[in-house]
Coordinates of C-alpha atoms and ligand atoms in Angstrom, one line a residue:
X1 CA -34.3 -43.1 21.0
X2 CA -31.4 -41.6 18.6
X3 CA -28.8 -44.4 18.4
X4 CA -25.5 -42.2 17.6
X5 CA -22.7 -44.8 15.0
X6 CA -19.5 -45.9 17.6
X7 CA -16.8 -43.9 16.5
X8 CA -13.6 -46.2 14.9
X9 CA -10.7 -45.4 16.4
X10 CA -8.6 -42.9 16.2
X11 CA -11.4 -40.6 14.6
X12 CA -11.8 -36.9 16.4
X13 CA -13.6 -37.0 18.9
X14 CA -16.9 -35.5 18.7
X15 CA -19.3 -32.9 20.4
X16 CA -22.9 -32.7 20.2
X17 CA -25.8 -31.7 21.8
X18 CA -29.0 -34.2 22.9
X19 CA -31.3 -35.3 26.0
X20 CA -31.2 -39.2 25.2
X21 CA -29.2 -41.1 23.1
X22 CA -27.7 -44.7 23.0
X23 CA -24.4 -46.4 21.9
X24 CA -24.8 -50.3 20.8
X25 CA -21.5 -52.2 20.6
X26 CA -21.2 -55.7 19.2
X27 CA -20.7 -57.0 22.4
X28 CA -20.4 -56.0 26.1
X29 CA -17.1 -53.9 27.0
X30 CA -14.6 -55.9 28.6
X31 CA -14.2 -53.0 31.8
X32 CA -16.4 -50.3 32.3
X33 CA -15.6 -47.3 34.1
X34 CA -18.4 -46.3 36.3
X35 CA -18.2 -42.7 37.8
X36 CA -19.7 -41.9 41.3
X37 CA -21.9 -39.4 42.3
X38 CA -20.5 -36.9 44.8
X39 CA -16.9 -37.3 46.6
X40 CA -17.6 -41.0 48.6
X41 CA -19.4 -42.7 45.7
X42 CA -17.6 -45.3 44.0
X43 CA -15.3 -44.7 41.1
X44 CA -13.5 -46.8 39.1
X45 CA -13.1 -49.2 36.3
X46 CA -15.5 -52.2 37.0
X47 CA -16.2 -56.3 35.4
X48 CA -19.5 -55.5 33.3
X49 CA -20.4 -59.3 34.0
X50 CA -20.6 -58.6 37.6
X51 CA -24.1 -57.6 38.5
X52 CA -25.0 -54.1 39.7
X53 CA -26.1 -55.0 43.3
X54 CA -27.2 -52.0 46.0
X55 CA -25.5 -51.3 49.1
X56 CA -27.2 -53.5 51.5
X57 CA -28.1 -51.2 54.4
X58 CA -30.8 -48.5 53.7
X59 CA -29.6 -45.8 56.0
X60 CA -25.8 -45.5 53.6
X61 CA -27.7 -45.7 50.9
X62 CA -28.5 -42.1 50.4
X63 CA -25.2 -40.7 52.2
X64 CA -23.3 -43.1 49.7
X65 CA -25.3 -43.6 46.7
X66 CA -27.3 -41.2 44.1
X67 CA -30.7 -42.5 45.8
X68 CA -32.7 -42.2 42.3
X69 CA -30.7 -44.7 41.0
X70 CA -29.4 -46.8 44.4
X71 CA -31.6 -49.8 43.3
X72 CA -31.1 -49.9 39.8
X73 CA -30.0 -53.1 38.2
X74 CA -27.5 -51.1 35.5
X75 CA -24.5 -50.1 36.7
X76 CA -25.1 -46.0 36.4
X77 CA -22.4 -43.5 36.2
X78 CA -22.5 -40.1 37.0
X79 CA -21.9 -37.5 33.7
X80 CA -19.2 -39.8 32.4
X81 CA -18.6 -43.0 31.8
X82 CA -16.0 -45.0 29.4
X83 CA -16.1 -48.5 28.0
X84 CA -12.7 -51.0 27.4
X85 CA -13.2 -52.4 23.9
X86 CA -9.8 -54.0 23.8
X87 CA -6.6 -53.4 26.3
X88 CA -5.8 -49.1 25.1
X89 CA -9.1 -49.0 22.8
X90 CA -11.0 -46.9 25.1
X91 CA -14.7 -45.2 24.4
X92 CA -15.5 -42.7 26.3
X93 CA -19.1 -40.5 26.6
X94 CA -18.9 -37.4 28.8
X95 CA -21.7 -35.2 29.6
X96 CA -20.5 -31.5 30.0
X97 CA -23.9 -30.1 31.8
X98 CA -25.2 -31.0 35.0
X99 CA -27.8 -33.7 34.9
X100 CA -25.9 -36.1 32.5
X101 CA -26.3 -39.8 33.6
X102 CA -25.1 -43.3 32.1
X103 CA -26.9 -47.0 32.2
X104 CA -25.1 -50.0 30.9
X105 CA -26.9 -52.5 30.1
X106 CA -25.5 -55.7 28.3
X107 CA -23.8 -54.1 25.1
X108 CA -26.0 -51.0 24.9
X109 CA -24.8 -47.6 26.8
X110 CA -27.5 -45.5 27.4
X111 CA -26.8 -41.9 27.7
X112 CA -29.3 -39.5 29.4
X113 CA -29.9 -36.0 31.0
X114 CA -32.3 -35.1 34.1
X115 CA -32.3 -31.5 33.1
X116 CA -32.8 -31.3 28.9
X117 CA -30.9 -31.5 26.0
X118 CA -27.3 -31.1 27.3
X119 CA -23.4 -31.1 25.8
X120 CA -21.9 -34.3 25.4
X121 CA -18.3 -35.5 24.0
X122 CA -18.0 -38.7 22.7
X123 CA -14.2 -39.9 22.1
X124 CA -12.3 -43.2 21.6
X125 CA -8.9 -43.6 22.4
X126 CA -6.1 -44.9 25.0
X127 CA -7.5 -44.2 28.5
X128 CA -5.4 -41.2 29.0
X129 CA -6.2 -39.6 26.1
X130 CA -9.8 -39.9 26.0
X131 CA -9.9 -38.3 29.9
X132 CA -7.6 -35.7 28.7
X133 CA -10.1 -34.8 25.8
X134 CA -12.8 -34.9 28.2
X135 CA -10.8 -32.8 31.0
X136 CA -10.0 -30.5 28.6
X137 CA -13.7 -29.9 27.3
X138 CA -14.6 -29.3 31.0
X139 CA -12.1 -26.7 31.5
X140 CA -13.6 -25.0 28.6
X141 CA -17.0 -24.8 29.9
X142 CA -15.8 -24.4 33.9
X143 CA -12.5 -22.6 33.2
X144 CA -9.4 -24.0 35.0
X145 CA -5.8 -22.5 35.8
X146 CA -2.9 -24.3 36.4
X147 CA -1.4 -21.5 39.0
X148 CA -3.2 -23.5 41.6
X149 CA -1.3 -24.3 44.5
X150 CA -3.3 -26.4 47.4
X151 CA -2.8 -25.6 51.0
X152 CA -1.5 -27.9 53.1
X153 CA -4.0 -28.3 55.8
X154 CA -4.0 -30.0 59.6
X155 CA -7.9 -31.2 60.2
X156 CA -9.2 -32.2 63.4
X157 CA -11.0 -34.8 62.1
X158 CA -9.3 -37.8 61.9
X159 CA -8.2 -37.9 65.4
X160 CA -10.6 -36.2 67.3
X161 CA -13.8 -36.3 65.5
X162 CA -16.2 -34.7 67.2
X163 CA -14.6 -34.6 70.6
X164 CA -12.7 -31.5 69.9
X165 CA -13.3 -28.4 72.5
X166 CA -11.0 -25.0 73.0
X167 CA -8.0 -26.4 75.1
X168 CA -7.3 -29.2 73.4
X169 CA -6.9 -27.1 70.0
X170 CA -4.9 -24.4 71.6
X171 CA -2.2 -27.3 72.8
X172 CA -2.6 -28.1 69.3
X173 CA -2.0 -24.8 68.0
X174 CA 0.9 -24.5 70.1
X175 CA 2.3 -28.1 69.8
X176 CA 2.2 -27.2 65.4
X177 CA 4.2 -24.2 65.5
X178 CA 7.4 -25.2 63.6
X179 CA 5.4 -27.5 61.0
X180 CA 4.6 -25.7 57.5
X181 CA 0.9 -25.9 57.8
X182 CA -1.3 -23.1 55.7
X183 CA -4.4 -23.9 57.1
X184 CA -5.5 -25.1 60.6
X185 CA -8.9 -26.3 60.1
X186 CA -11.5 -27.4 62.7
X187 CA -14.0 -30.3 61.6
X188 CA -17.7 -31.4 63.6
X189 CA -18.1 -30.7 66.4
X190 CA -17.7 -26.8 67.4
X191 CA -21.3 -26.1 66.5
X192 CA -24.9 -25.9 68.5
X193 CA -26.0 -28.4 65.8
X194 CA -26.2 -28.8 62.3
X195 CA -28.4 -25.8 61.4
X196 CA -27.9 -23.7 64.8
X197 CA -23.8 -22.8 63.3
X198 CA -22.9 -20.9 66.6
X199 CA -19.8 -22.3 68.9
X200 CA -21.6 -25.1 71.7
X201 CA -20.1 -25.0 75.1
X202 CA -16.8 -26.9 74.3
X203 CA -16.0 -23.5 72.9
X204 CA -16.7 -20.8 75.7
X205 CA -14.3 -18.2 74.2
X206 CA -16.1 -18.4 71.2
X207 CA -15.4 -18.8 67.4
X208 CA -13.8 -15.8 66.7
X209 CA -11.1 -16.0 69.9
X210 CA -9.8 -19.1 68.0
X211 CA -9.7 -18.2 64.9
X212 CA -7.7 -15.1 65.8
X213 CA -5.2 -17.4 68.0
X214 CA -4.6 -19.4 64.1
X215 CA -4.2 -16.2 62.1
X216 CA -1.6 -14.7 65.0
X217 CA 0.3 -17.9 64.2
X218 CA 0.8 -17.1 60.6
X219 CA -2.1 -19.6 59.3
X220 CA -5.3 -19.6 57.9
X221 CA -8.6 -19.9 59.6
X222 CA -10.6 -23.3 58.6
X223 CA -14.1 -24.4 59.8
X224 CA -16.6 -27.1 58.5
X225 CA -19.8 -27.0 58.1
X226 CA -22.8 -28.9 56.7
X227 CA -24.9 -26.2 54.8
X228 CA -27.5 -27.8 53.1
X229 CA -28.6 -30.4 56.2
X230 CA -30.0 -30.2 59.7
X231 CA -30.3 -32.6 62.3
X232 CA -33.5 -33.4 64.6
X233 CA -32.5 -31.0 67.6
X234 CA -32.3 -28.0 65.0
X235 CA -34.3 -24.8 65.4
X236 CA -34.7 -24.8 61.9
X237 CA -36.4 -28.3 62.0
X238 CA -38.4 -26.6 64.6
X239 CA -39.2 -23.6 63.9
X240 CA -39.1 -24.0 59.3
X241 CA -40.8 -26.9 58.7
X242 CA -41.7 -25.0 55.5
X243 CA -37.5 -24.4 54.9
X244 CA -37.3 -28.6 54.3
X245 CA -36.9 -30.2 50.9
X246 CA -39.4 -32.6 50.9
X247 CA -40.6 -36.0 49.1
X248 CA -43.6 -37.0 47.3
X249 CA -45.8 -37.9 50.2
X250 CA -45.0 -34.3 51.6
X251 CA -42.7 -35.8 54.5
X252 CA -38.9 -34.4 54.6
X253 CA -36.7 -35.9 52.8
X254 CA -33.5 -37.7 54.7
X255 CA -30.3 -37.4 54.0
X256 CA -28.8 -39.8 55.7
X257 CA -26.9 -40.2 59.0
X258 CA -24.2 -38.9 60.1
X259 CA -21.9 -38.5 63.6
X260 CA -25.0 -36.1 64.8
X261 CA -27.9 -38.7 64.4
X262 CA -30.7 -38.3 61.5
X263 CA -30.1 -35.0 59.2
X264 CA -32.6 -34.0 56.7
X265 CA -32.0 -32.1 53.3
X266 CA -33.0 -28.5 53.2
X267 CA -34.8 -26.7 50.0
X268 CA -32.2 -24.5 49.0
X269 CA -34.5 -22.9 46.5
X270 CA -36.3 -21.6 49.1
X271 CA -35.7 -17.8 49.0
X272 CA -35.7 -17.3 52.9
X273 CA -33.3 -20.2 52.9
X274 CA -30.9 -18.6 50.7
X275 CA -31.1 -15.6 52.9
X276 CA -30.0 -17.8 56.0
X277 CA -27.5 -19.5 54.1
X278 CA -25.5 -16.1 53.3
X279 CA -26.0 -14.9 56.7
X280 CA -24.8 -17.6 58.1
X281 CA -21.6 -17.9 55.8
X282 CA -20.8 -14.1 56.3
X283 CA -21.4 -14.7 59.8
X284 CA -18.5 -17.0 59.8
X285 CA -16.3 -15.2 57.8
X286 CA -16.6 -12.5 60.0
X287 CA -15.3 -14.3 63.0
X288 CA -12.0 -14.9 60.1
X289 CA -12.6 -18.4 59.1
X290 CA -11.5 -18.1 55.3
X291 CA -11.0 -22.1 54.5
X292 CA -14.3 -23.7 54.5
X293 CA -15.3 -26.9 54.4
X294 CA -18.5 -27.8 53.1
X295 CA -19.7 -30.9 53.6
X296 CA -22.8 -33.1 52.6
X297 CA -23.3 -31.3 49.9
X298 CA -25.0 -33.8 47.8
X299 CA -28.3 -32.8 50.2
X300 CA -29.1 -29.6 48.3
X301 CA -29.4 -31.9 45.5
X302 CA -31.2 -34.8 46.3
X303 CA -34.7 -35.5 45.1
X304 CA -38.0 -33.9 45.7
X305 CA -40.2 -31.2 45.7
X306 CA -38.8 -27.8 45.4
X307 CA -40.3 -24.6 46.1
X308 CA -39.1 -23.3 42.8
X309 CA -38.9 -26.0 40.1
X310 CA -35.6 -26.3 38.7
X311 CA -33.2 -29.0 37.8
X312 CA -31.7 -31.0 41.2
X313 CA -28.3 -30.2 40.2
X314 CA -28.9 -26.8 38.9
X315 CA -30.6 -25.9 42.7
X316 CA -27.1 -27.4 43.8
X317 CA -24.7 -24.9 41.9
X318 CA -27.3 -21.9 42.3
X319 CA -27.1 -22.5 46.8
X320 CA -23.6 -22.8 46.2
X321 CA -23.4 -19.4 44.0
X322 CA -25.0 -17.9 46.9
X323 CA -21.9 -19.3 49.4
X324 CA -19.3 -18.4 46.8
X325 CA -20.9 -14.6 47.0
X326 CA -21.0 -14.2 50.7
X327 CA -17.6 -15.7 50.8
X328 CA -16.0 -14.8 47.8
X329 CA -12.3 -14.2 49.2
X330 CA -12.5 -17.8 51.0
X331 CA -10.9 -21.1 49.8
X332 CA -14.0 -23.7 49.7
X333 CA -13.1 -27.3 49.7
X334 CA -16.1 -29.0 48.4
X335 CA -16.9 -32.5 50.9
X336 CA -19.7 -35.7 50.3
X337 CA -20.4 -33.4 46.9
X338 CA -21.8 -34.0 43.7
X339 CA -18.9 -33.5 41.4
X340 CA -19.5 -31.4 38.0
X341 CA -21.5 -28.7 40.0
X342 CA -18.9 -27.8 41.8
X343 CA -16.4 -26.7 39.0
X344 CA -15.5 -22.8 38.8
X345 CA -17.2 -22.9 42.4
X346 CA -14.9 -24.7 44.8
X347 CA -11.4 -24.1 45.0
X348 CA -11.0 -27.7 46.3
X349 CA -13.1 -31.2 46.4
X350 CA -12.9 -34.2 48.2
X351 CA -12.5 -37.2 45.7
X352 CA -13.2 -40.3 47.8
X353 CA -14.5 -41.4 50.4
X354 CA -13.2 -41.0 54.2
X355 CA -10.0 -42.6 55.8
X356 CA -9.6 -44.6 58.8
X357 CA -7.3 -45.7 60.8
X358 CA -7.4 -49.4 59.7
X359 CA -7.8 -50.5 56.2
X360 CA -11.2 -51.7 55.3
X361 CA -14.3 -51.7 57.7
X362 CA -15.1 -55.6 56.2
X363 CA -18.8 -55.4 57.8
X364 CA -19.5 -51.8 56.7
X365 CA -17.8 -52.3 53.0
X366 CA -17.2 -55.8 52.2
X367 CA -20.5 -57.7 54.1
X368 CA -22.7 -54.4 53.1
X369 CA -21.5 -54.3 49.6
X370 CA -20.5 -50.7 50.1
X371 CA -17.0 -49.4 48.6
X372 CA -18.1 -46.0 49.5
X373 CA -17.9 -46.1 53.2
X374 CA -15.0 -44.8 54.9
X375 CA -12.2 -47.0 54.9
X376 CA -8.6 -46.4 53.7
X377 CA -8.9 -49.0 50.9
X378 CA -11.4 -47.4 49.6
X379 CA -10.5 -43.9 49.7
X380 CA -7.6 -44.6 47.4
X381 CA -9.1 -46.8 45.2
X382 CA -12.0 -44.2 44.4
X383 CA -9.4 -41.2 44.5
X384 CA -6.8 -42.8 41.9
X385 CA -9.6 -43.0 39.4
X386 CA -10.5 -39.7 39.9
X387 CA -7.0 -37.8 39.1
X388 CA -8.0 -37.0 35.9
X389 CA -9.9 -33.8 37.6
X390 CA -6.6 -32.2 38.3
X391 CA -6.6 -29.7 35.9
X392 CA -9.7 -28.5 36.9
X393 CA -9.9 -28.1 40.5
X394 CA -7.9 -28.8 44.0
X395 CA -8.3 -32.7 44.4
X396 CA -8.2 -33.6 48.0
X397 CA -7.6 -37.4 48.9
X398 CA -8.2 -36.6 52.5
X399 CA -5.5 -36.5 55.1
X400 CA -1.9 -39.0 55.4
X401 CA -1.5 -40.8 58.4
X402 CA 2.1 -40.3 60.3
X403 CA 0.9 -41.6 63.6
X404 CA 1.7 -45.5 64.2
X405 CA -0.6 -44.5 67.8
X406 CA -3.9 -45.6 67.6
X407 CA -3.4 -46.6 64.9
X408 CA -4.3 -50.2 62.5
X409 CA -2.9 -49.5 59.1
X410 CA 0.4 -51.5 58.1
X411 CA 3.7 -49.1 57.2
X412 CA 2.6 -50.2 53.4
X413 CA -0.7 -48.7 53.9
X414 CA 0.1 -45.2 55.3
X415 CA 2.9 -45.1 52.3
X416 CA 0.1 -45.6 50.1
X417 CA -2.0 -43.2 51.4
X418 CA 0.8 -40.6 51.4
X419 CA 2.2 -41.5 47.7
X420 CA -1.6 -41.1 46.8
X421 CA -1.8 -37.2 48.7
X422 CA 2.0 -36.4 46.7
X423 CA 0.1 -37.4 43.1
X424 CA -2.9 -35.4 44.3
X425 CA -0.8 -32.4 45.6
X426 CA -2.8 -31.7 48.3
X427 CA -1.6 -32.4 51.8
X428 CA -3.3 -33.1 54.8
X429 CA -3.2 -34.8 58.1
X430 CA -5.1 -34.9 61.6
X431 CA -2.1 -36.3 63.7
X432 CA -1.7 -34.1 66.8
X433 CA 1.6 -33.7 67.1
X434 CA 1.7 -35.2 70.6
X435 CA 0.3 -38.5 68.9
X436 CA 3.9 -38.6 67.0
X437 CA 7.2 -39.9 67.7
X438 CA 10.1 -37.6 66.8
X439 CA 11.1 -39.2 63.8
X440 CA 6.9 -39.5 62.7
X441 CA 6.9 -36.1 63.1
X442 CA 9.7 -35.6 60.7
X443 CA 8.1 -37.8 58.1
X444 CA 5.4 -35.4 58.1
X445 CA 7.9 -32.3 58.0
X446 CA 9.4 -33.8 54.8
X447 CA 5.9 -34.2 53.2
X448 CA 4.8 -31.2 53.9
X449 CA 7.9 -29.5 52.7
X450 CA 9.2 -31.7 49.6
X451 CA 8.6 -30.8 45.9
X452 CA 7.5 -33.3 44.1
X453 CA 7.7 -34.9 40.6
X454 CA 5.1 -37.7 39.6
X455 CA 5.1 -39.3 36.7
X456 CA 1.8 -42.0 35.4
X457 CA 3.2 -45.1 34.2
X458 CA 0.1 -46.3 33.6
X459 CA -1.7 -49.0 35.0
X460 CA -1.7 -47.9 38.7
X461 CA 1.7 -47.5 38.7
X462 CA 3.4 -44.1 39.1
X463 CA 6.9 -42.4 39.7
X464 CA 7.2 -40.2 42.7
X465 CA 10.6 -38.8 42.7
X466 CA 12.3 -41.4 41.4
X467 CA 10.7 -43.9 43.4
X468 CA 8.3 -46.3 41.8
X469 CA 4.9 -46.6 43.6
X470 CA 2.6 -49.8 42.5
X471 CA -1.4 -49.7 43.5
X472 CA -2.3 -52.7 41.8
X473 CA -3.2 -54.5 45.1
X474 CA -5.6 -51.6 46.5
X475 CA -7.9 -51.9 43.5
X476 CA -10.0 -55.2 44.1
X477 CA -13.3 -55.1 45.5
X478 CA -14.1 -57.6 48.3
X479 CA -16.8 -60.2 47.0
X480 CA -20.3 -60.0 47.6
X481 CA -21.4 -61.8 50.9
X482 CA -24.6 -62.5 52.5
X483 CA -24.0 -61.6 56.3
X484 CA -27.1 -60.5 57.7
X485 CA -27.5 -56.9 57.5
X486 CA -28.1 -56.3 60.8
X487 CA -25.0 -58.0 62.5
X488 CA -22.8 -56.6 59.9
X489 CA -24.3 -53.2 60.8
X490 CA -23.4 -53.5 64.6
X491 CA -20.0 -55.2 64.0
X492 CA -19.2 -52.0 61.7
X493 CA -19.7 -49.6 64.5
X494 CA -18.3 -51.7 66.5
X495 CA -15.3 -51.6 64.7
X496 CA -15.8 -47.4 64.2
X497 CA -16.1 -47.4 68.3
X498 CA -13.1 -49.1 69.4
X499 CA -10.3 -47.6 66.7
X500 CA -12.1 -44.0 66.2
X501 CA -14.5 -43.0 69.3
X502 CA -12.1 -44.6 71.6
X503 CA -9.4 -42.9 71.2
X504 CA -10.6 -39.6 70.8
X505 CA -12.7 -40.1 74.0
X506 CA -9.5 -40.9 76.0
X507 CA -8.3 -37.6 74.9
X508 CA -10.9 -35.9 75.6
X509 CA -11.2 -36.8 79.1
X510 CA -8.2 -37.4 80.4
Ligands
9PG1 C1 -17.6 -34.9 59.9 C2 -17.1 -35.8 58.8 C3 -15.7 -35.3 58.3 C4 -15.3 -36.0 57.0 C5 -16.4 -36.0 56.0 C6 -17.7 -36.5 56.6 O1 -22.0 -41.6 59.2 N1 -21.2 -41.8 58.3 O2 -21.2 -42.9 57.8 C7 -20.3 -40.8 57.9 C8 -19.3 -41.0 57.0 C9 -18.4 -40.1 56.6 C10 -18.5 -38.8 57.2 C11 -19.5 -38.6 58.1 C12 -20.4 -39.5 58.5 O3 -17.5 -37.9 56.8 O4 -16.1 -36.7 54.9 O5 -14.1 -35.5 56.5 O6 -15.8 -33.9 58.0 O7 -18.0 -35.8 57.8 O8 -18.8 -35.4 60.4

């Protein structure tokens, strides 16, 4: 393997082209910064020392993880990855095509590509310089404009979740009128299944009736969907076996489960897939959905055998060509995605995992060793070391809570959460507005309609207006524990139930 000379520092940074190569230090970096996969996978700067220990629970592992690599003993990152030599002596290795992958082991970096000799940078610097050289080498290859400008969205996810149906969003609708909102967006839930993307009975009126009810109040459209999956109960299980990406024993590969049960990935190289995948996107532009978000993603690219050979990542961006073509008018906020592929695509891209309404799911992220299950904490740990993807693309850090109903997180916590949404610029919530005092629903007025100033002090630290904003204490990780997997399990969803699903079923029913 070609072993490339550590550059001293301040030298210029350096571009070149390879498949394999490896760095070898004197000794073991003090921090490493390990970059996750798609939008919930871990991020962030990490104790080298520490081992590199799986999420405990098989069925997270491939909605969380990058599953060729979930049970590898190196700590991997994902097309970048940058080493602390001393405190600001920063080395940083960036691959700049898809496919680019990073093993630490000991004081050796080992830097690899899944799909051929590909671009890398290699620079060493102060942390904010070497991401801005590395940012900067992106936007050349992606191209990125700084006229941006992200919506401000309401998303029924975070309150709802999938108990959403037609009257309930029309009070909605009605209750948001005087709130600056660009985008009213519906989450899971409105469809037949994942695969079958027509309204269920929840929505009798159909899908177009209610997007026409969001555009005659002066907003735009939104509606999620899960392209590249489908559950159990889909025709398209039924009816295409042959449509299904599929592993090496010839059995379909899973991807993971979600709110609707099992899902499983489809082969988006499959050219009668492609087909269905623009129909069904045009299908639901037509009925005037123009915000879309597109969630699990990271399906389209997960391993196996593909009717036409090709790259996992590079089968990724090509599906997600095909979307941009049949919707090339519509914002497209890229959700549980694999990161590089997505630039020049997506308008948008969800940078950590999910929020809750509490702070950290201990069974489901502490006891099961997984940081990238939803979880406040985690969200904005992942997302603040993800900012430096700003210049490319819309960063979303998923919605603010305003709501102190039904909900667990401290004042602290929700400040956190909106400081982090004010640095990202993009602004979101799921509160219904009947969920919110008077003077909650002003908060959310103000947050929506401020302009706002940040400043990176470095060190988690920022300046928000004036105001200084410290994130020091969001960043540990819980220690490892040995709680059997199957009580931590239960107690997880037991914890999901009562401070998500209840709620949401209450309102609902009632
Ligand atoms: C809809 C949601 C929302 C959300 C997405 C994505 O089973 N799980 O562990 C699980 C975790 C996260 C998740 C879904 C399932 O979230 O990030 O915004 O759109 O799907 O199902």
């Amino acid at each position: 393997m070609q072993t490339i000379t550590i550059p001293t520092p301040n030298s210029p940074a350096q571009r070149f082209s390879a498949e394999r190569f490896l760095l070898e230090f004197p000794e073991p970096p003090q921090r490493f910064y390990r970059h996750g996969w798609q939008s919930w996978t871990f991020s962030g700067w990490i104790d080298p020392q520490t081992p590199a220990l799986p999420v405990r629970a098989v069925q997270f592992r491939v909605k969380d993880e990058d599953p060729r690599y979930a049970l590898s003993d190196k700590h991997t990152s994902a097309w970048v990855a940058a080493l602390q030599i001393s405190v600001d002596d920063i080395v940083l290795v960036g691959g700049l095509d898809f496919g680019a992958r990073l093993h630490l082991e000991g004081n050796r970096l080992v830097a690899f590509s899944e799909a051929g000799a590909g671009d890398w940078l290699l620079v060493r610097g102060t942390e904010r310089d070497v991401f801005n050289q590395y940012t900067q080498a992106l936007c050349q290859k992606f191209s990125c404009s700084s006229q941006r400008k992200s919506p401000r969205v309401w998303c029924s996810w975070y309150s709802l979740y999938r108990f959403i149906k037609e009257e309930l969003l029309h009070r909605i609708l009605e209750d948001l009128r005087d709130l600056p909102f660009d985008v009213i967006q519906l989450d899971d839930g409105w469809q037949i299944s994942s695969g079958d993307w027509e309204a269920n009975y929840k929505f009798p009126s159909g899908m177009a009736d209610l997007a026409a009810r969001i555009q005659a109040s002066g907003r735009r459209a939104g509606l999620w969907l899960s392209p590249f999956i489908v559950t159990a109960d889909s025709t398209i299980l039924k009816d295409h076996k042959d449509w299904l990406l599929l592993d090496d024993q010839g059995k379909p590969v899973f991807a993971g489960r979600n709110w609707s049960g099992m899902t499983y990935a489809l082969d988006v190289t499959h050219p009668a897939v492609l087909e269905w995948l623009e129909k069904t996107i045009r299908r639901v532009t037509e009925w005037g959905y123009s915000y879309l978000k597109l969630d699990f993603l990271y399906a389209a690219a997960l391993p196996g055998k593909r009717h036409q050979e090709m790259p996992r990542e590079a089968a990724f961006r090509q599906a997600l060509q095909v979307i941009r073509g049949a919707a090339p008018e519509a914002y497209l906020l890229a959700c549980g995605a694999p990161i590089l592929p997505c630039l020049g695509l997506c308008d948008g891209i969800r940078i950590g995992p999910d929020v809750t309404p509490y702070w950290l799911n201990k069974p489901f992220s502490a006891w099961l060793n997984n940081p990238n299950h939803p979880s406040t904490q985690n969200a904005i740990r992942t997302c603040l070391h993800r900012l430096w993807l700003k210049p490319l693309i819309d960063i979303d850090p998923d919605v603010v809570y305003f709501r102190s109903k039904y909900n667990a997180l401290s004042a602290e916590q929700r400040h956190w959460m909106r400081d982090l949404a004010l640095i990202c610029g993009f602004r979101s919530t799921s509160d219904p507005p009947h969920w919110l005092s008077a003077h909650e629903r002003e908060e959310l007025r103000l947050f929506l309609e401020q302009e706002v100033l940040t400043e990176d002090l470095g060190n988690y630290r920022y300046r928000i207006n004036g105001r200084e904003v410290d994130f020091r204490a969001v960043i540990p990780l819980p220690p490892a524990s040995n709680v059997p997997v199957w009580l931590a399990t239960n107690l997880g969803f037991l914890q999901t139930g009562l401070y998500e699903v209840l709620p949401a079923v209450w309102e609902f029913y009632r």
